[in-house]
């Protein structure tokens, strides 16, 4: 019996070696013909990459042998990004990676002109009279206009111009996001000293369906620590506004119909669970060390706090912002049945805004569309 076991183990060992050699030769031949097609693969790692693979025996190995990693015409990338629907084709515009270091929050917020250029559609003029806006209607910042040279295009014309250049999966994603967006809750970050916290707050705002974020006191970039690039490109799709003073920011927000709710652990603070979030509210979070400024506390309409049950009495500022925004969205959904509250016209304008931000070539595409649309003057007789 022991001799049979020894012979069986020897046969399996030989079979294992043969399989390793065959696969190694197959990969080496492909790598020699197409050196950029696949990364270097270690046969030992291939056979012991996971417990799941080892438990499946030789059937899994045979399946892997039949996979094609090479292509005669060009090298094939083995791994793809999350945005796999963005593929370069002759008729479609390639979308850059969302978390490119070129589009970091630090670079964008250090230059006010970059922030202003981010928003493409024409914006409504500011009217400093809060009585013009009901507390049940959110502020919408855009007009149904885009200036392409001397021509003014509507949102429907912008969408028509960009339609052939955006893949259907991406357009569907834009539609789903716009349908769930709202300006009724906006986020204000005051004097944060870490771009990583700003980035994390932006990412949470985008994920929860908030479109408007405000940043106060970001004019001195030297006091900000290195950006950890955790926003995942969220700032590209948000309406970001920069302010040099808390007073200017709050004045504009109040004129748009927002109540100002600062996060502060004071005697008069209201629990976030006792607030009605169905009316337009600006959530203000303060500096990591100093918290909300005295000026913000004086100008705010109310203070709110998150009840805590631990030994510490505070959250990380980006965590606190995420909790507040998440609870606001949940409360609005329970009260109203939904968080997104844009009208059909506003959703279409926001879709046009997303399309214009889709790629660096979007503006030139729309400008070319505008040139074709302008009728040529009739020749003089």
mmCIF file with all atom_site columns, C-alpha atoms in Angstrom, residues 184-186 259 261 271-283 304 324-325 327-332 335-336 339:
data_model
loop_
_atom_site.group_PDB
_atom_site.id
_atom_site.type_symbol
_atom_site.label_atom_id
_atom_site.label_alt_id
_atom_site.label_comp_id
_atom_site.label_asym_id
_atom_site.label_entity_id
_atom_site.label_seq_id
_atom_site.pdbx_PDB_ins_code
_atom_site.Cartn_x
_atom_site.Cartn_y
_atom_site.Cartn_z
_atom_site.occupancy
_atom_site.B_iso_or_equiv
_atom_site.pdbx_formal_charge
_atom_site.auth_seq_id
_atom_site.auth_comp_id
_atom_site.auth_asym_id
_atom_site.auth_atom_id
_atom_site.pdbx_PDB_model_num
ATOM 1  C CA . UNK A 1 184 ? -30.997 71.914 -0.698 1.00 0.00 ? 184 UNK A CA 1
ATOM 2  C CA . UNK A 1 185 ? -28.123 70.748 1.508  1.00 0.00 ? 185 UNK A CA 1
ATOM 3  C CA . UNK A 1 186 ? -24.697 72.249 0.942  1.00 0.00 ? 186 UNK A CA 1
ATOM 4  C CA . UNK A 1 259 ? -30.166 78.520 7.113  1.00 0.00 ? 259 UNK A CA 1
ATOM 5  C CA . UNK A 1 261 ? -26.071 75.317 10.878 1.00 0.00 ? 261 UNK A CA 1
ATOM 6  C CA . UNK A 1 271 ? -29.068 67.263 18.058 1.00 0.00 ? 271 UNK A CA 1
ATOM 7  C CA . UNK A 1 272 ? -28.881 66.477 14.346 1.00 0.00 ? 272 UNK A CA 1
ATOM 8  C CA . UNK A 1 273 ? -31.562 63.854 14.982 1.00 0.00 ? 273 UNK A CA 1
ATOM 9  C CA . UNK A 1 274 ? -34.031 66.539 16.116 1.00 0.00 ? 274 UNK A CA 1
ATOM 10 C CA . UNK A 1 275 ? -33.593 68.795 13.073 1.00 0.00 ? 275 UNK A CA 1
ATOM 11 C CA . UNK A 1 276 ? -35.857 69.083 10.057 1.00 0.00 ? 276 UNK A CA 1
ATOM 12 C CA . UNK A 1 277 ? -33.561 68.784 7.053  1.00 0.00 ? 277 UNK A CA 1
ATOM 13 C CA . UNK A 1 278 ? -36.272 69.302 4.445  1.00 0.00 ? 278 UNK A CA 1
ATOM 14 C CA . UNK A 1 279 ? -35.565 73.045 4.260  1.00 0.00 ? 279 UNK A CA 1
ATOM 15 C CA . UNK A 1 280 ? -32.369 74.368 2.612  1.00 0.00 ? 280 UNK A CA 1
ATOM 16 C CA . UNK A 1 281 ? -29.481 74.089 5.089  1.00 0.00 ? 281 UNK A CA 1
ATOM 17 C CA . UNK A 1 282 ? -25.772 74.871 4.903  1.00 0.00 ? 282 UNK A CA 1
ATOM 18 C CA . UNK A 1 283 ? -23.734 72.520 7.129  1.00 0.00 ? 283 UNK A CA 1
ATOM 19 C CA . UNK A 1 304 ? -26.023 71.356 15.820 1.00 0.00 ? 304 UNK A CA 1
ATOM 20 C CA . UNK A 1 324 ? -24.033 65.039 9.069  1.00 0.00 ? 324 UNK A CA 1
ATOM 21 C CA . UNK A 1 325 ? -24.559 64.849 5.312  1.00 0.00 ? 325 UNK A CA 1
ATOM 22 C CA . UNK A 1 327 ? -28.179 61.917 8.221  1.00 0.00 ? 327 UNK A CA 1
ATOM 23 C CA . UNK A 1 328 ? -29.484 64.954 6.310  1.00 0.00 ? 328 UNK A CA 1
ATOM 24 C CA . UNK A 1 329 ? -30.031 62.832 3.198  1.00 0.00 ? 329 UNK A CA 1
ATOM 25 C CA . UNK A 1 330 ? -31.745 60.066 5.197  1.00 0.00 ? 330 UNK A CA 1
ATOM 26 C CA . UNK A 1 331 ? -34.002 62.555 6.996  1.00 0.00 ? 331 UNK A CA 1
ATOM 27 C CA . UNK A 1 332 ? -34.975 64.251 3.731  1.00 0.00 ? 332 UNK A CA 1
ATOM 28 C CA . UNK A 1 335 ? -39.833 63.185 5.055  1.00 0.00 ? 335 UNK A CA 1
ATOM 29 C CA . UNK A 1 336 ? -40.039 63.836 1.301  1.00 0.00 ? 336 UNK A CA 1
ATOM 30 C CA . UNK A 1 339 ? -33.332 63.542 -1.615 1.00 0.00 ? 339 UNK A CA 1
#
